[in-house]
mmCIF file of C-alpha atoms in Angstrom:
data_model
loop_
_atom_site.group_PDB
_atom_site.id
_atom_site.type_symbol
_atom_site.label_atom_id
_atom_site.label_comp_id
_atom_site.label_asym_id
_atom_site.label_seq_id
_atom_site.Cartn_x
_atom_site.Cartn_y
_atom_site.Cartn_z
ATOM 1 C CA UNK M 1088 -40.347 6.340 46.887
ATOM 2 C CA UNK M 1089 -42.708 8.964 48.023
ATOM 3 C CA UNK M 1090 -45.879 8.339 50.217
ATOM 4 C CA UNK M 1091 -47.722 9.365 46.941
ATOM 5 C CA UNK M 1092 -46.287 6.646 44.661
ATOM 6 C CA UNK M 1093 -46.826 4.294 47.701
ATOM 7 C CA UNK M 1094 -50.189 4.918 47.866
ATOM 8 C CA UNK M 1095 -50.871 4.921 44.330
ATOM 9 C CA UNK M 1096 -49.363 1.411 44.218
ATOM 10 C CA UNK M 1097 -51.554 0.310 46.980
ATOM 11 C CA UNK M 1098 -54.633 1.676 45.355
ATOM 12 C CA UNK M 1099 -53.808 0.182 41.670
ATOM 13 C CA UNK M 1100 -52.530 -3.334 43.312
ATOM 14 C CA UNK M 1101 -56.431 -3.500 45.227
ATOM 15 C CA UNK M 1102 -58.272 -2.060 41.845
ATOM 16 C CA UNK M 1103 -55.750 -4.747 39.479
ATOM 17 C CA UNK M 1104 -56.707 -8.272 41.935
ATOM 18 C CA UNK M 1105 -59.887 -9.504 43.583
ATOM 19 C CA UNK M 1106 -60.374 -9.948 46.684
ATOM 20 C CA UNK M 1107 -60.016 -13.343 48.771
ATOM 21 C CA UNK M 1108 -62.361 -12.005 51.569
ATOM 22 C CA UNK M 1109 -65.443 -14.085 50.076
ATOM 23 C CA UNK M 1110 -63.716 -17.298 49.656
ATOM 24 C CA UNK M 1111 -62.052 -17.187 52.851
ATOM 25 C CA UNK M 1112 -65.410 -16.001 55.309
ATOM 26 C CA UNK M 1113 -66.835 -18.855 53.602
ATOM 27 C CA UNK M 1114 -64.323 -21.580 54.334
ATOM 28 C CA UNK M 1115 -63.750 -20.121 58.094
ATOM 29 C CA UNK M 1116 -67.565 -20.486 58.612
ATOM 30 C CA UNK M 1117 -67.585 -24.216 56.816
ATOM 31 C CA UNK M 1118 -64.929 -24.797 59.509
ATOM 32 C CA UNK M 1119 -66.656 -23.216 62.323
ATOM 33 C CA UNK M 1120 -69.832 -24.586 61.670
ATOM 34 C CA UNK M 1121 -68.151 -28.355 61.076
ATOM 35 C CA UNK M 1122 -66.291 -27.523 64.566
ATOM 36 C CA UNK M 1123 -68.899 -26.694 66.957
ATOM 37 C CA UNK M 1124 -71.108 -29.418 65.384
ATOM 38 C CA UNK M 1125 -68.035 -31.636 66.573
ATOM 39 C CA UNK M 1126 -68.379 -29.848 69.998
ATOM 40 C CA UNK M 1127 -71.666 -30.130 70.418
ATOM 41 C CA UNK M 1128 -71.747 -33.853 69.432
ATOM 42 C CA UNK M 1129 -68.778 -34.969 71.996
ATOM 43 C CA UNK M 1130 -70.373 -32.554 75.025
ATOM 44 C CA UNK M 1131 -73.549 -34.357 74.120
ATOM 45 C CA UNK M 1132 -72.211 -37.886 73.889
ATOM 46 C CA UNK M 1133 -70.560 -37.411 77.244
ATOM 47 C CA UNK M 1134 -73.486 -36.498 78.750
ATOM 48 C CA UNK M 1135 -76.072 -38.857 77.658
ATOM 49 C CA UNK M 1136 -74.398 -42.174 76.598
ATOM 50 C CA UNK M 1137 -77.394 -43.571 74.092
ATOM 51 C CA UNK M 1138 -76.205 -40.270 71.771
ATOM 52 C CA UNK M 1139 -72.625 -41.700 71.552
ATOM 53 C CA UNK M 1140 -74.190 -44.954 70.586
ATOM 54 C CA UNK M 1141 -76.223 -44.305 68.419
ATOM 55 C CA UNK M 1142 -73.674 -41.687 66.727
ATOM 56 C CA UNK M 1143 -70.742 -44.581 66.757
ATOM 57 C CA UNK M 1144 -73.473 -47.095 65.156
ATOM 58 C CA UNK M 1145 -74.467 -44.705 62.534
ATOM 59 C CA UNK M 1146 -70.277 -44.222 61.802
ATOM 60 C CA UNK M 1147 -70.029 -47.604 61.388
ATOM 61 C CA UNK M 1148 -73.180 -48.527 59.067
ATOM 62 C CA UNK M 1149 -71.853 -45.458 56.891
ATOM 63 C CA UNK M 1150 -68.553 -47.220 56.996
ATOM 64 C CA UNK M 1151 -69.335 -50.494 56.585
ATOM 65 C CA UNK M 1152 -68.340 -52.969 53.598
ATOM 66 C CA UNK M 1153 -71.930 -53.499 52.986
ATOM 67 C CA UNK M 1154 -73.632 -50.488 52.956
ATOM 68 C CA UNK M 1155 -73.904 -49.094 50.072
ATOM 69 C CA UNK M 1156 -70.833 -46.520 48.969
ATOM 70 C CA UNK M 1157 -73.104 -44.013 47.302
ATOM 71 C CA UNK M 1158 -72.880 -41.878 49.969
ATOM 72 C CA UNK M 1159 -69.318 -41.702 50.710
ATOM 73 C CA UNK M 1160 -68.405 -41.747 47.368
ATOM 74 C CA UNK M 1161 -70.837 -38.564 46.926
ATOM 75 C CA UNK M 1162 -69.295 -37.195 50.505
ATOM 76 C CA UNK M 1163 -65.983 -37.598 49.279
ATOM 77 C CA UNK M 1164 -66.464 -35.715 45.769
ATOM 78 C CA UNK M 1165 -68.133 -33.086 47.569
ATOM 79 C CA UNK M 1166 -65.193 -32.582 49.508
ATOM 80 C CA UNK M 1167 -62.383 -32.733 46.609
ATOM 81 C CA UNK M 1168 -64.559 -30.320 44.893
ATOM 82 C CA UNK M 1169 -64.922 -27.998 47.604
ATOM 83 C CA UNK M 1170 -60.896 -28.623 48.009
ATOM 84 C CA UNK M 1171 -59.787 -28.276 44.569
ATOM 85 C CA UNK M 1172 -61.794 -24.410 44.707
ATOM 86 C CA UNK M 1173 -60.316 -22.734 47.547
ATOM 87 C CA UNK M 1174 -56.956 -24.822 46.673
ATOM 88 C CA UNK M 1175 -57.302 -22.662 43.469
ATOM 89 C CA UNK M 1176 -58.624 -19.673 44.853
ATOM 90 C CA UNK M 1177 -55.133 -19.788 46.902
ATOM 91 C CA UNK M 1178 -52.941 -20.071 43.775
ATOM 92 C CA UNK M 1179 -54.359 -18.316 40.977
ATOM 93 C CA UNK M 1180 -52.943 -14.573 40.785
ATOM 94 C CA UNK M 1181 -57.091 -13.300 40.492
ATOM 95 C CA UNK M 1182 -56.580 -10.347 38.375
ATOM 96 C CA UNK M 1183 -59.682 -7.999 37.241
ATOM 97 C CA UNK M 1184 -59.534 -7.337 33.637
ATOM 98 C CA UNK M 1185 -57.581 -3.679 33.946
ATOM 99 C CA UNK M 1186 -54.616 -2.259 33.275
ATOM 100 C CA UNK M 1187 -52.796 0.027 35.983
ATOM 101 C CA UNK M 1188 -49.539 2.662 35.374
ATOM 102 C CA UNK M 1189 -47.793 5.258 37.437
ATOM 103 C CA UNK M 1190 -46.089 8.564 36.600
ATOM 104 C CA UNK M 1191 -44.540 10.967 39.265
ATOM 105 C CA UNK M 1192 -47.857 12.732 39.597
ATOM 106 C CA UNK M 1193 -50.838 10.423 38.450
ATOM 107 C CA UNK M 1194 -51.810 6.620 38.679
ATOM 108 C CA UNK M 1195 -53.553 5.787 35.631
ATOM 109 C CA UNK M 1196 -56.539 2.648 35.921
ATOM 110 C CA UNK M 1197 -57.820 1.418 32.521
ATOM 111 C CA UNK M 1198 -60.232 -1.690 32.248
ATOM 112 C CA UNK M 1199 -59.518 -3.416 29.358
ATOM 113 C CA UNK M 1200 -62.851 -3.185 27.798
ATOM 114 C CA UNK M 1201 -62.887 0.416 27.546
ATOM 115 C CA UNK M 1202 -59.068 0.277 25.818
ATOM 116 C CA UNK M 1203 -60.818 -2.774 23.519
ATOM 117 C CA UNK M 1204 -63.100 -0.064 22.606
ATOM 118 C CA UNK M 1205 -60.894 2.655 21.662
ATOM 119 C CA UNK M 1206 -58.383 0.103 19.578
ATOM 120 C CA UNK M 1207 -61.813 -0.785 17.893
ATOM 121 C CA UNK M 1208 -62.599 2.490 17.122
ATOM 122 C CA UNK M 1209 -58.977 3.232 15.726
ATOM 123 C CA UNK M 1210 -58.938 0.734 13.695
ATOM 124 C CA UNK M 1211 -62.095 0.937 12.095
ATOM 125 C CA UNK M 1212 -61.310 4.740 11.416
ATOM 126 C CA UNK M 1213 -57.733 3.665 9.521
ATOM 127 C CA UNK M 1214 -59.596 0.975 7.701
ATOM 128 C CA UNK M 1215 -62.364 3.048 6.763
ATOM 129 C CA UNK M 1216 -64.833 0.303 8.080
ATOM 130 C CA UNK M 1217 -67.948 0.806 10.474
ATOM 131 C CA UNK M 1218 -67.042 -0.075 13.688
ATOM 132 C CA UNK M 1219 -69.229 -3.381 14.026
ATOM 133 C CA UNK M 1220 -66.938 -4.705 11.604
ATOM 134 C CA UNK M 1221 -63.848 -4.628 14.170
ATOM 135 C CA UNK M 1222 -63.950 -6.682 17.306
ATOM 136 C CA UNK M 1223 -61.264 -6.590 19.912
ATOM 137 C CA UNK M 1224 -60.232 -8.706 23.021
ATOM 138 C CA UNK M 1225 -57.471 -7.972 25.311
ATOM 139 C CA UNK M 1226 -55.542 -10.505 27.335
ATOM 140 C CA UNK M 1227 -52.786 -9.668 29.275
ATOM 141 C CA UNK M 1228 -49.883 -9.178 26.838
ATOM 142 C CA UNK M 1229 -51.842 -9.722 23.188
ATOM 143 C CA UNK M 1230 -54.668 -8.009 21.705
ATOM 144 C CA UNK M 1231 -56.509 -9.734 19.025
ATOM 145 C CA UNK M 1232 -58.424 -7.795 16.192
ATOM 146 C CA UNK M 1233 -61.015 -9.686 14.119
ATOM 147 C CA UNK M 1234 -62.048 -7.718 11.398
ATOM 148 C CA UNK M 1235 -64.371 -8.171 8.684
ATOM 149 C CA UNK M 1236 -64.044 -6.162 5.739
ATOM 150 C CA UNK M 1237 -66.586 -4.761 3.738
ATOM 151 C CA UNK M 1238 -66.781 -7.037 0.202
ATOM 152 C CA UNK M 1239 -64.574 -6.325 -2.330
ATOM 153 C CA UNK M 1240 -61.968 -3.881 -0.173
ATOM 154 C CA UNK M 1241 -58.778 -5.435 1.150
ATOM 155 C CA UNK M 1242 -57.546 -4.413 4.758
ATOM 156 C CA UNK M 1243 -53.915 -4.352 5.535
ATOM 157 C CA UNK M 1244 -53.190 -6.592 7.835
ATOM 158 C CA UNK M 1245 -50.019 -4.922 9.076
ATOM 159 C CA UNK M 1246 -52.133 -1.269 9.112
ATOM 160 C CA UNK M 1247 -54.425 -3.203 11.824
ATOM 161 C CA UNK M 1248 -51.586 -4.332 14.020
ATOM 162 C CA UNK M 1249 -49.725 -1.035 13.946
ATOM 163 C CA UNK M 1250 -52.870 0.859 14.602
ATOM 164 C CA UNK M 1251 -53.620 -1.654 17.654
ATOM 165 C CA UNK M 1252 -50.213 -1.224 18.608
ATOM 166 C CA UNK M 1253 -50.133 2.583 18.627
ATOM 167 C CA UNK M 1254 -53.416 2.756 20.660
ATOM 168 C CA UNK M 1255 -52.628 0.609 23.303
ATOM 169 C CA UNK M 1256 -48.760 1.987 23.513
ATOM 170 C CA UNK M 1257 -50.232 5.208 23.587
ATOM 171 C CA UNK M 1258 -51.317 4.708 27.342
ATOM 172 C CA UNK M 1259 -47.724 3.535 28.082
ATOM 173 C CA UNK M 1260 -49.081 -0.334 27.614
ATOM 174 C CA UNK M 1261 -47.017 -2.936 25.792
ATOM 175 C CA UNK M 1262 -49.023 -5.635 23.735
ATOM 176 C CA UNK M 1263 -48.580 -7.970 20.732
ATOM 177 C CA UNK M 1264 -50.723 -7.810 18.254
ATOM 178 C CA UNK M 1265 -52.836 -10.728 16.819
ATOM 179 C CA UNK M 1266 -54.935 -9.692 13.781
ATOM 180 C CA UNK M 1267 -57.698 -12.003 11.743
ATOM 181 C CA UNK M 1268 -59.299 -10.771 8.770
ATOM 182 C CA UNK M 1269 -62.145 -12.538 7.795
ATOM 183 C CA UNK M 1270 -62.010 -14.380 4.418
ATOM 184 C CA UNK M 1271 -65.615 -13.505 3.925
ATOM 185 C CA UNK M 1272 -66.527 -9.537 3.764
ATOM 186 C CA UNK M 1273 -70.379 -8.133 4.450
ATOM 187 C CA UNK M 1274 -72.431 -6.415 1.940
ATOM 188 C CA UNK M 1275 -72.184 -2.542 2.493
#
């Protein structure tokens, strides 16, 4: 592998997936923050002793069977929510909507609206239909074509699919197609 194709795969990997750098500045200062409060709160505890008693009461009331559990019942789904986020955040793969390919000389980037677009537009030219009459959405490996026909013409639904196809393949992607037709056609 040359230092080109290296690069290329660096740049298109960065450009493909977000970035994590929000998520995790914001838990490291939730922790930092929650840690020097900690700090602060023993340093001041062992230097005037009411602090520590009135902090330990306060524990304790929050704690207590007969306090009400609002709070740590609020407290506590605060926490799984916050939890369940950056637990996701860590496990989902975070991909941008775009599409990335290599040759030997160029790294190709394509976001997926702009190749929604041009199936669109192919479509609606081999169907003979205006263009607002085509919408397209790409997900990963499928593209799905709604189309609705103009009254009284039939569209082929395998002449969609092979167009969408042929678009997409066209930029060295590989989709399945998924085509609706409308049942109901607008007036031209």
């Amino acid at each position: 592998m040359t230092t080109e194709q290296a690069a290329y795969r660096r740049v298109l990997r960065r450009e493909t997936h977000s970035s994590r750098s929000v998520a995790a500045v914001v838990a490291a200062s939730v922790a930092v923050v929650l840690l020097l409060a900690l700090l602060v709160g023993g340093v001041w505890s062992l230097l005037d002793r009411r602090f520590g008693d009135a902090a330990s009461a306060r524990i304790a009331e929050l704690t207590s069977p007969d306090a009400g559990r609002v709070s740590l019942i609020v407290s506590g789904a605060v926490a799984v929510v916050v939890a369940l986020i950056l637990l996701l955040l860590a496990v989902l793969p975070g991909r941008r909507a775009r599409r990335a390919r290599t040759t030997e000389r160029v790294a190709l980037l394509v976001d997926d609206g702009v190749l929604a677009d041009a199936v669109a537009d192919a479509v609606a030219a081999r169907c003979g239909i205006d263009r607002r009459q085509v919408s397209v959405t790409l997900a990963r490996r499928r593209v799905t074509v709604r189309v609705t026909p103009t009254s009284g013409i039939r569209i082929d639904e395998s002449a969609v699919a092979e167009t969408a196809v042929d678009t997409v393949s066209d930029l060295g992607f590989v989709v399945t197609p998924k085509v609706y037709i409308s049942e109901r056609g607008v007036v031209a």
